[in-house]
């Protein structure tokens, strides 16, 4: 159980939240092991939020593996005295130690979810407080995402990710100073049932302290739609205005925690009334089938790397709407909270993925995954119990943080793990059970499967509520002039899935081809715009011929940065858009296709 609340920070008459973003003092520990907990010396200034890697001209900084230190002076106002006071880190990648006024106050493992540092009894109120954070970005096999750290002959450490995106790190999301009342609204659980002209909202409010709960539900015009005065119960709504894909109607839920007339705490959040279900081969939203069209994405842009960039977020949603997409997967880690809030407002569906990538020991997993090479019984190592612990922690934090977003329709619990290892089965079972237990809405769960996880070899697909396939026929498998064989091989695999008669929807969570936006070639060659089009046309024709295929999320929304290497020319170029968010030629093909596919395509 989390001992702090992951409700999004808000301001109201009972709660304060101050963003500490801006220029922070910054120091890289090239000596490896220095202690700056009492304050940095010879420091630089760096923006927060941002990845630290792409600002500098020195390659040793970009490739740095180890500890980096941040420092900021935080004024804690006297009006916060008497409340619980926290520093809320929206993420610190991949682990952090936090010091307040020279004293260690917290340690966190995991780089993509928030953690709260309780400074109630340690803060100096009405004064500036020295906040120092040590962030470590070394990859291990005991934390997710997985990788290892090596030491070069010159003594420098180097990260070796088992995954295909740059190991950007640092304070990549906002940091807040927040205060909440000691008698606190700690958590809000909501689930929905949608009937013809009726909806049922089941709620349970978790509090710290003694008092009564008052709930008010406001419609989009601010009129009262319903009221309740219990900490758990059911609200029945007649003629509800549902939240739906492309039609994102939001109600506001106001929760008041009271002791008689005295207001102890108050929290309000925008909610969308909608129900997600898997029925047979269909994904149902509000009891109507929906076909997923969209992308696997990354948080990745020029200069700030994986740092949250509000402008890039806006542009990405505009492009998704322009192209006719209705969904994306937060490959390969939970994204910044603002992105889910935006998806709630835009009516875009999210498959929310925990940072469990690289659970397949290979430095070129995108190649080895397809061939079975590199498979080394990943889940049979002495480190597996520790890995599982970190994994379950991330699942718990992700669900606690994201469960109230109407946009989140499913949980992806792993990306391309070695699900052919017999020891993967008990490991996966624990993840699937735990996520079900934690989610009041019991959303569908899945994991994205690489080609080695074939119909005959994958030992875990029975756990998925819908099957997610990452497939690169026409690229890693028989690319170029062999594309006709790739198509046959793909059909053969799909026929094998069909013969298993799983009675579940299938979604392609990855497919695509690397493409240089500047390269046109007639006839096509691999990497050209023409070839990207051919691959998509071939794959789409196969998707269209299987009734159980209920979604396509192309890899990737935009070109993104990876580790340098023979296979990557300044990053992965499978984007439909460039890294600068301009369309490649294939964007027009997808726009034409997606705008014409009905919402309930194939039912
Ligand atoms: C898959 C991975 C993804 C890679 C992609 C690729 O899930 O992270 O970027 O292939 O190779 O293996 O482009």
Tab-separated table of N, CA, C and O in Angstrom, residues 11-12 40 43 48 282 301 397 468 526:
chain	number	residue	atom	x	y	z
A	11	UNK	N	-5.068	23.319	-6.361
A	11	UNK	CA	-5.208	24.422	-5.409
A	11	UNK	C	-6.672	24.639	-5.109
A	11	UNK	O	-7.494	24.685	-6.034
A	12	UNK	N	-7.027	24.773	-3.860
A	12	UNK	CA	-8.367	25.224	-3.472
A	12	UNK	C	-8.285	25.760	-2.041
A	12	UNK	O	-7.173	25.970	-1.531
A	40	UNK	N	25.630	21.930	-3.525
A	40	UNK	CA	26.499	21.717	-4.692
A	40	UNK	C	27.592	22.771	-4.746
A	40	UNK	O	27.395	23.905	-4.278
A	43	UNK	N	28.707	24.456	-9.619
A	43	UNK	CA	27.540	23.919	-10.330
A	43	UNK	C	27.205	24.729	-11.583
A	43	UNK	O	27.687	25.841	-11.771
A	48	UNK	N	14.402	22.471	-15.219
A	48	UNK	CA	13.543	21.382	-14.732
A	48	UNK	C	12.124	21.782	-15.117
A	48	UNK	O	11.725	22.905	-14.815
A	282	UNK	N	-14.641	-8.415	-29.400
A	282	UNK	CA	-14.852	-6.963	-29.504
A	282	UNK	C	-14.323	-6.189	-28.308
A	282	UNK	O	-14.397	-6.657	-27.179
A	301	UNK	N	11.595	14.663	-27.661
A	301	UNK	CA	11.664	15.791	-28.597
A	301	UNK	C	13.041	16.435	-28.534
A	301	UNK	O	13.836	16.126	-27.641
A	397	UNK	N	1.675	2.057	-8.533
A	397	UNK	CA	1.731	3.518	-8.655
A	397	UNK	C	1.019	3.996	-9.921
A	397	UNK	O	0.325	5.004	-9.912
A	468	UNK	N	-2.000	-8.305	-27.792
A	468	UNK	CA	-1.285	-7.187	-28.428
A	468	UNK	C	-0.055	-7.723	-29.142
A	468	UNK	O	0.824	-8.310	-28.507
A	526	UNK	N	14.294	-0.086	-49.210
A	526	UNK	CA	14.063	0.054	-47.772
A	526	UNK	C	14.606	1.413	-47.334
A	526	UNK	O	15.599	1.871	-47.868
